[in-house]
Coordinates of C-alpha atoms in Angstrom, one line a residue:
M1 CA 100.0 118.6 45.6
V2 CA 101.0 120.9 42.7
V3 CA 103.9 123.3 43.0
A4 CA 101.7 126.3 43.4
Q5 CA 99.8 124.7 46.3
R6 CA 103.0 123.6 48.0
A7 CA 104.5 127.1 47.7
Q8 CA 101.3 128.6 49.1
T9 CA 101.3 126.2 52.0
L10 CA 105.0 126.7 52.8
R11 CA 104.6 130.5 52.8
A12 CA 101.6 130.2 55.1
L13 CA 103.6 127.9 57.5
V14 CA 106.5 130.3 57.5
R15 CA 104.1 133.2 58.4
L16 CA 102.6 131.1 61.2
L17 CA 106.1 130.3 62.5
A18 CA 107.1 133.9 62.5
N19 CA 104.1 135.1 64.4
A20 CA 104.3 132.3 66.9
A21 CA 108.0 132.9 67.4
E22 CA 107.3 136.6 68.3
T23 CA 104.6 135.4 70.8
V24 CA 107.2 133.0 72.4
I25 CA 109.7 135.7 72.7
R26 CA 107.2 138.0 74.4
E27 CA 106.1 135.2 76.8
W28 CA 109.8 134.4 77.6
E29 CA 110.4 138.0 78.6
S30 CA 107.2 138.0 80.7
E31 CA 108.1 134.7 82.4
R32 CA 111.6 136.0 83.2
A33 CA 110.0 138.9 85.0
L34 CA 107.9 136.5 87.1
A35 CA 110.8 134.1 87.7
D36 CA 111.5 135.4 91.3
T37 CA 107.9 135.8 92.3
A38 CA 105.8 133.3 94.2
E39 CA 103.5 133.0 91.2
G40 CA 106.5 132.3 89.0
T41 CA 107.7 129.6 91.4
F42 CA 104.3 128.0 91.6
A43 CA 104.0 127.5 87.8
A44 CA 107.6 126.7 87.3
H45 CA 107.0 123.9 84.8
I46 CA 103.7 125.1 83.3
P47 CA 103.8 127.5 80.3
S48 CA 101.5 130.4 80.2
P49 CA 98.5 129.9 77.9
G50 CA 100.1 132.1 75.2
L51 CA 103.4 130.3 75.4
Y52 CA 101.8 126.8 75.4
E53 CA 99.7 127.7 72.3
A54 CA 102.6 129.3 70.4
G55 CA 104.8 126.4 71.3
R56 CA 102.6 123.7 69.9
V57 CA 101.9 125.8 66.8
I58 CA 105.7 126.0 66.2
V59 CA 106.2 122.3 66.7
G60 CA 103.3 121.5 64.4
A61 CA 104.4 124.0 61.8
C62 CA 107.9 122.6 61.8
G63 CA 106.6 119.1 61.3
E64 CA 104.5 120.3 58.3
C65 CA 107.5 122.1 56.8
I66 CA 109.6 118.9 57.1
A67 CA 106.8 116.9 55.4
L68 CA 106.8 119.4 52.6
V69 CA 110.6 119.8 52.0
Q70 CA 112.2 116.5 53.1
D71 CA 112.7 113.7 50.7
P72 CA 109.9 111.2 51.3
V73 CA 112.1 108.2 51.5
E74 CA 114.5 109.9 53.8
R75 CA 111.6 110.9 56.0
L76 CA 110.3 107.3 56.2
L77 CA 113.8 106.1 57.0
E78 CA 114.1 108.7 59.8
V79 CA 110.9 107.4 61.4
T80 CA 112.0 103.8 60.9
T81 CA 115.4 104.3 62.6
S82 CA 114.1 106.5 65.4
T83 CA 114.1 103.4 67.7
C84 CA 117.9 103.5 67.5
A85 CA 118.0 107.0 68.7
A86 CA 115.7 106.1 71.6
K87 CA 118.0 103.2 72.5
A88 CA 121.0 105.6 72.4
L89 CA 119.2 107.9 74.9
Q90 CA 118.4 105.0 77.2
I91 CA 122.1 104.0 77.2
A92 CA 123.2 107.5 78.0
A93 CA 120.7 107.8 80.8
R94 CA 121.7 104.5 82.3
A95 CA 125.4 105.4 82.1
R96 CA 124.6 108.8 83.7
V97 CA 126.5 110.5 80.9
A98 CA 124.9 113.9 81.6
E99 CA 126.3 113.8 85.2
V100 CA 129.8 113.0 83.8
L101 CA 129.5 116.0 81.4
S102 CA 128.3 118.3 84.1
Q103 CA 131.7 118.0 85.9
G104 CA 133.6 119.1 82.8
D105 CA 134.3 122.3 80.8
T106 CA 131.1 123.4 79.1
D107 CA 132.9 125.2 76.3
R108 CA 135.5 122.6 75.5
G109 CA 133.5 119.5 76.5
V110 CA 134.7 116.2 78.0
S111 CA 136.8 113.8 75.9
I112 CA 135.2 110.6 74.8
Q113 CA 138.1 108.7 76.5
S114 CA 137.3 110.3 79.9
I115 CA 133.6 109.6 79.5
S116 CA 134.4 106.0 78.6
S117 CA 136.6 105.5 81.6
Q118 CA 133.8 106.7 83.9
T119 CA 131.0 104.7 82.3
G120 CA 132.8 101.5 81.5
I121 CA 131.6 101.6 77.8
S122 CA 134.1 101.3 74.9
D123 CA 135.1 104.7 73.7
K124 CA 134.7 103.8 70.1
K125 CA 131.1 102.5 70.7
L126 CA 130.1 105.3 73.1
L127 CA 131.3 107.8 70.5
Q128 CA 128.7 106.6 68.1
V129 CA 126.0 106.6 70.8
L130 CA 126.7 110.2 71.9
R131 CA 127.2 111.5 68.3
C132 CA 123.8 110.1 67.4
L133 CA 122.3 112.2 70.2
T134 CA 123.9 115.4 69.0
F135 CA 121.8 115.3 65.9
N136 CA 118.7 116.1 67.9
S137 CA 120.5 118.5 70.3
I138 CA 120.4 116.2 73.3
F139 CA 124.2 116.5 73.6
A140 CA 126.7 118.9 72.0
E141 CA 130.1 118.2 70.4
P142 CA 131.9 121.5 70.8
Q143 CA 135.2 120.0 69.5
R144 CA 136.0 116.7 67.8
D145 CA 135.4 113.7 70.1
H146 CA 134.5 116.0 73.1
F147 CA 130.9 116.3 74.4
A148 CA 129.0 118.7 76.5
N149 CA 125.5 119.0 77.9
T150 CA 122.7 121.0 76.2
A151 CA 119.6 122.4 77.9
L152 CA 118.0 119.1 77.1
S153 CA 120.5 116.7 78.7
Q154 CA 121.1 119.1 81.6
R155 CA 117.6 118.0 82.8
L156 CA 119.1 114.5 83.3
V157 CA 121.7 115.7 85.8
R158 CA 121.0 114.1 89.2
N159 CA 117.4 113.5 88.1
D160 CA 116.7 109.9 89.0
G161 CA 113.0 110.4 88.2
L162 CA 113.6 111.3 84.6
R163 CA 116.3 108.6 84.3
C164 CA 113.8 106.0 85.5
L165 CA 111.1 107.3 83.1
I166 CA 113.5 106.9 80.2
T167 CA 114.5 103.4 81.4
M168 CA 110.8 102.5 81.7
W169 CA 110.2 103.5 78.1
G170 CA 113.1 101.3 77.1
D171 CA 111.1 98.4 78.7
V172 CA 108.1 99.6 76.6
G173 CA 110.3 99.5 73.5
T174 CA 111.2 95.9 74.3
A175 CA 107.5 95.0 74.2
A176 CA 106.8 97.1 71.1
D177 CA 109.5 95.2 69.2
K178 CA 107.1 92.2 69.3
L179 CA 104.0 94.1 68.3
P180 CA 104.2 93.2 64.6
S181 CA 104.2 89.5 65.4
V182 CA 101.0 90.0 67.5
L183 CA 99.2 92.2 65.0
F184 CA 99.8 89.8 62.2
D185 CA 98.8 86.7 64.3
P186 CA 95.3 85.8 63.0
V187 CA 94.0 85.1 66.6
K188 CA 96.0 87.6 68.8
T189 CA 95.2 90.5 66.5
H190 CA 91.6 90.5 67.7
S191 CA 92.4 90.0 71.4
T192 CA 91.9 92.7 73.9
S193 CA 93.3 90.7 76.8
P194 CA 96.2 92.1 78.8
R195 CA 97.6 88.6 78.8
E196 CA 97.8 88.4 75.0
A197 CA 99.7 91.6 74.2
A198 CA 103.2 92.1 72.7
F199 CA 104.5 92.2 76.3
Q200 CA 103.9 88.5 76.9
V201 CA 105.8 87.6 73.7
A202 CA 108.8 89.9 74.5
Y203 CA 109.1 88.8 78.1
Q204 CA 108.2 85.2 77.6
T205 CA 105.5 85.2 80.3
D206 CA 101.8 84.6 80.8
L207 CA 101.7 87.3 83.5
T208 CA 100.3 90.7 82.9
L209 CA 102.6 93.7 83.1
F210 CA 101.5 94.5 86.6
E211 CA 101.8 91.0 87.9
Y212 CA 105.3 90.7 86.4
L213 CA 106.4 93.9 88.0
E214 CA 105.1 92.8 91.4
R215 CA 106.9 89.5 91.2
G216 CA 110.2 91.4 91.0
Q217 CA 113.2 89.1 91.2
N218 CA 110.9 86.1 91.2
A219 CA 109.5 87.0 87.8
P220 CA 110.4 84.9 84.8
R221 CA 113.5 86.1 83.0
F222 CA 113.9 86.7 79.3
E223 CA 117.0 87.3 77.3
G224 CA 117.8 90.8 78.6
E225 CA 117.3 92.7 81.8
P226 CA 114.4 92.2 84.2
L227 CA 111.8 94.9 84.9
H228 CA 111.9 96.5 88.3
L229 CA 108.8 97.7 90.2
E230 CA 110.7 100.5 91.9
T231 CA 111.9 101.9 88.5
W232 CA 108.4 101.9 87.2
M233 CA 107.0 103.5 90.3
V234 CA 109.5 106.3 90.2
G235 CA 109.0 106.6 86.4
M236 CA 105.2 106.9 86.8
H237 CA 105.6 109.4 89.6
T238 CA 107.8 111.5 87.3
I239 CA 105.1 111.4 84.6
G240 CA 102.9 113.1 87.1
E241 CA 105.5 115.8 87.9
T242 CA 106.1 116.5 84.2
E243 CA 103.4 115.5 81.8
A244 CA 100.5 116.1 84.2
A245 CA 101.7 119.2 85.9
A246 CA 99.2 121.5 84.2
S247 CA 96.2 119.3 85.2
Y248 CA 96.9 120.4 88.8
V249 CA 96.1 124.0 88.0
D250 CA 94.0 124.0 84.8
Y251 CA 91.2 122.1 86.5
P252 CA 89.5 124.3 89.2
W253 CA 90.6 122.2 92.2
A254 CA 90.5 125.1 94.6
A255 CA 86.8 125.7 93.9
L256 CA 86.0 122.2 95.1
G257 CA 86.4 123.2 98.7
S258 CA 86.9 120.7 101.5
K259 CA 86.3 117.4 99.8
L260 CA 87.3 113.7 100.0
V261 CA 89.1 112.5 96.9
V262 CA 89.4 108.7 96.3
D263 CA 92.4 108.2 94.0
V264 CA 91.5 104.9 92.3
G265 CA 94.6 103.0 91.1
G266 CA 96.6 105.9 92.4
G267 CA 100.0 104.1 92.6
V268 CA 102.0 105.7 95.4
G269 CA 99.6 108.6 95.1
G270 CA 101.6 110.8 92.6
M271 CA 98.6 112.9 91.5
S272 CA 97.0 113.1 95.0
L273 CA 100.4 114.0 96.5
E274 CA 100.8 117.0 94.2
L275 CA 97.2 118.0 94.8
A276 CA 97.7 117.7 98.6
K277 CA 100.7 120.1 98.4
R278 CA 98.7 122.7 96.5
Y279 CA 95.2 122.4 98.0
P280 CA 95.3 121.8 101.8
Q281 CA 91.5 121.6 102.0
L282 CA 91.4 118.3 100.1
N283 CA 91.6 114.9 101.8
F284 CA 92.6 111.6 100.1
V285 CA 92.1 107.9 100.0
V286 CA 94.8 106.3 97.8
Q287 CA 93.9 102.9 96.4
D288 CA 96.0 100.4 94.5
R289 CA 97.3 96.9 94.7
E290 CA 98.8 96.0 98.1
A291 CA 102.4 95.7 96.8
V292 CA 102.1 99.4 95.7
T293 CA 100.3 100.9 98.7
K294 CA 102.8 99.4 101.0
K295 CA 105.4 101.7 99.5
A296 CA 103.2 104.8 99.3
E297 CA 103.3 105.9 103.0
A298 CA 107.1 106.4 102.8
V299 CA 106.8 108.4 99.7
W300 CA 104.2 110.7 101.2
A301 CA 106.1 111.0 104.5
Q302 CA 109.1 112.2 102.7
A303 CA 107.3 114.6 100.4
L304 CA 104.6 116.0 102.7
S305 CA 106.0 115.3 106.2
R306 CA 104.8 112.6 108.6
P307 CA 102.7 115.0 110.8
A308 CA 100.6 115.7 107.7
L309 CA 99.9 111.9 107.4
E310 CA 99.0 111.7 111.1
T311 CA 96.3 114.3 110.8
G312 CA 94.4 111.8 108.6
R313 CA 94.5 113.8 105.4
V314 CA 95.4 110.6 103.5
R315 CA 94.7 106.9 103.9
F316 CA 96.1 104.1 101.9
M317 CA 93.8 101.3 100.9
P318 CA 94.6 98.1 99.0
H319 CA 91.9 97.7 96.3
D320 CA 91.3 96.0 93.0
F321 CA 89.3 98.4 90.8
F322 CA 87.7 95.4 89.0
T323 CA 85.8 94.7 92.3
E324 CA 83.2 96.7 94.2
Q325 CA 84.3 100.1 95.3
P326 CA 84.5 100.0 99.2
V327 CA 84.4 103.8 99.7
K328 CA 80.8 104.8 99.1
G329 CA 79.4 108.3 98.5
A330 CA 82.8 110.1 98.2
D331 CA 82.8 113.6 96.9
I332 CA 85.3 112.9 94.1
Y333 CA 86.6 109.7 92.5
L334 CA 89.8 110.3 90.6
M335 CA 91.6 108.1 88.1
R336 CA 94.8 109.0 86.3
H337 CA 96.3 106.9 83.5
I338 CA 94.0 103.9 84.3
L339 CA 91.5 103.6 81.5
H340 CA 94.2 103.7 78.8
D341 CA 95.5 100.4 80.1
W342 CA 92.3 98.5 79.4
S343 CA 89.9 97.5 76.7
D344 CA 86.4 99.1 76.4
E345 CA 84.8 96.1 78.1
E346 CA 87.2 96.2 81.1
C347 CA 86.9 100.0 81.3
T348 CA 83.1 99.6 81.5
I349 CA 83.5 97.3 84.5
I350 CA 85.8 99.7 86.3
L351 CA 83.5 102.7 85.6
R352 CA 80.3 100.8 86.6
H353 CA 81.8 99.9 90.0
L354 CA 82.5 103.6 90.5
R355 CA 79.1 104.7 89.4
E356 CA 77.5 102.3 91.9
A357 CA 79.5 103.9 94.7
M358 CA 78.8 107.5 93.6
R359 CA 76.2 109.8 95.1
P360 CA 74.1 111.7 92.5
D361 CA 76.3 114.8 93.1
S362 CA 79.6 112.9 93.2
L363 CA 82.2 113.7 90.6
L364 CA 84.4 111.3 88.6
L365 CA 87.5 112.9 87.3
V366 CA 89.5 111.0 84.7
A367 CA 93.0 112.4 84.0
E368 CA 94.2 110.9 80.7
K369 CA 95.9 111.7 77.5
V370 CA 93.2 112.4 74.9
T371 CA 93.7 111.5 71.3
H372 CA 93.2 114.5 69.0
T373 CA 92.8 113.2 65.4
A374 CA 93.6 115.0 62.2
T375 CA 89.9 115.4 61.6
G376 CA 89.5 117.4 64.9
S377 CA 86.9 117.3 67.6
P378 CA 84.4 119.8 68.9
H379 CA 85.7 119.0 72.4
L380 CA 89.3 120.1 71.7
K381 CA 90.8 123.3 70.3
S382 CA 91.6 123.2 66.6
A383 CA 95.0 124.5 65.3
P384 CA 95.1 127.5 62.9
T385 CA 95.4 126.7 59.2
P386 CA 97.3 125.4 57.4
L387 CA 98.0 123.0 60.3
P388 CA 95.8 120.0 60.6
P389 CA 93.2 120.5 63.4
N390 CA 95.2 118.4 65.9
Y391 CA 98.4 120.4 65.4
G392 CA 100.1 117.6 63.5
Y393 CA 103.6 116.7 64.7
A394 CA 102.8 118.3 68.1
Q395 CA 100.6 115.2 68.8
M396 CA 103.5 112.8 68.2
V397 CA 104.1 112.0 71.8
P398 CA 100.5 111.1 72.6
G399 CA 100.5 109.1 69.4
T400 CA 103.5 107.2 70.5
Y401 CA 102.0 106.5 73.9
A402 CA 99.1 104.7 72.1
I403 CA 101.5 102.2 70.6
G404 CA 103.1 101.7 74.0
M405 CA 99.9 101.0 75.7
M406 CA 98.8 98.6 73.0
S407 CA 102.2 96.8 73.3
L408 CA 102.1 96.5 77.1
L409 CA 98.4 95.7 77.8
N410 CA 96.4 95.9 74.6
G411 CA 95.4 99.3 76.0
V412 CA 93.9 102.2 74.2
E413 CA 94.4 106.0 74.1
R414 CA 91.0 107.4 73.3
T415 CA 89.4 110.3 71.6
P416 CA 86.8 112.6 73.3
E417 CA 84.0 110.8 71.5
E418 CA 85.3 107.4 72.7
F419 CA 85.3 108.7 76.3
I420 CA 81.7 109.8 75.8
D421 CA 80.8 106.3 74.6
L422 CA 82.6 104.7 77.5
A423 CA 80.7 106.9 80.0
E424 CA 77.4 106.1 78.4
K425 CA 78.0 102.4 78.6
A426 CA 78.7 102.7 82.3
G427 CA 75.7 104.9 83.2
L428 CA 77.7 108.1 83.3
R429 CA 77.7 111.3 81.3
L430 CA 80.6 113.5 80.3
I431 CA 80.1 116.9 81.7
K432 CA 83.2 118.7 80.4
L433 CA 86.6 117.9 79.0
W434 CA 89.1 120.3 80.6
E435 CA 91.9 120.8 78.1
C436 CA 95.1 121.4 80.0
R437 CA 98.4 122.9 79.0
G438 CA 100.2 119.6 78.6
L439 CA 99.8 116.0 77.7
V440 CA 97.2 115.1 80.3
H441 CA 93.7 116.5 80.4
V442 CA 90.8 116.2 82.9
I443 CA 87.5 114.6 81.9
E444 CA 84.6 115.4 84.3
M445 CA 81.8 112.8 84.6
R446 CA 78.7 112.4 86.7
R447 CA 76.1 109.7 87.2
D448 CA 73.4 109.6 84.5
D449 CA 70.4 108.1 86.2
S450 CA 68.4 108.3 83.0
S451 CA 70.8 106.2 81.0
P452 CA 69.2 103.4 79.0
M453 CA 72.3 101.3 79.8
L454 CA 71.0 100.9 83.4
K455 CA 67.8 99.2 82.3

């Protein structure tokens, strides 16, 4: 890119940033006015459409500005060393540093010696960990060797769900460390089996991720810490509360009326539980492996009250979604974060079992991250120029998830077009992709009785 083009692009990005910043400020002021209303409480973690759009424009534009002005080698090194920053955050979360800091003076901060004594980590080593996290504003260093929370780290205070989610991603990182050895293996590089992913190399096991988690303390050990099913269950539930929050309101659930929702592979029922709180006309069957469903009732009883369970609004059913679906003719079949765990071949098996159980008017709702490539898609909103159609850096988290799923299970995060292909292979058709204000979108499918795949 010649100098004149770079200058033109940079100016356009700055104008885009300025306009989006004014939108954000107006939306902040509007949201402050709603903060004490019922509407404001209901949408506490969901930005308004204007704020969501302006926010991802700003993140994308900042990423493009960095790409223009930062030294290329420095930028490559920043990406390469980002795993160290992630590890620093996992250490801070496990040590509950944010909670220690919350007890101190926010202006002066807490001394590294005091933090060290409360966490059991060497003060000299912990200093390096926390200082690393000041560079991306997770912690602040208001005076030398003293640290305080920022708005980011404050979210970790007494937040076991977020702490478990960060710990869970540390486990994913352990698997991802072995991804190069799998990708450069002439045999494993072509495998789509969940038993031949980087996870097996990292954890020295033949078990799949889910089998390993269910074994708990009986699982094979590797040179490090074991994985814990409880941590992963809480972490996955937290994903629903954070990443998927907009999918509870941006899809028209209320318009469905009184319907039965079969939550396939629903874990402890994270998505169904949130929907049950908001839409009392919906009833649920939550299906998953038996080791998971056994824990689900206690989660629901605590969150929704046991009388709500006794009315029959929810049932828990052990089920393997690679086998025939036992609930026939339900109004809605729901899957969240299921298909990204599996190859196209395995997804087709899962979807065909559901298709065979569906009535002609049944809905299949797939809640997943949807890959938005730099070439764009007619099924997703495109960013304003000069941003790439997918908003560039604003897609970094979904892109990172794709590497995580591949490392754990040989899984795949898919584009809209790839979801269409999957649906067709299973005798389904994609009706609409509901783009939500967050990382998780809702894909609506129905039976396609004219599909040539059924012949």
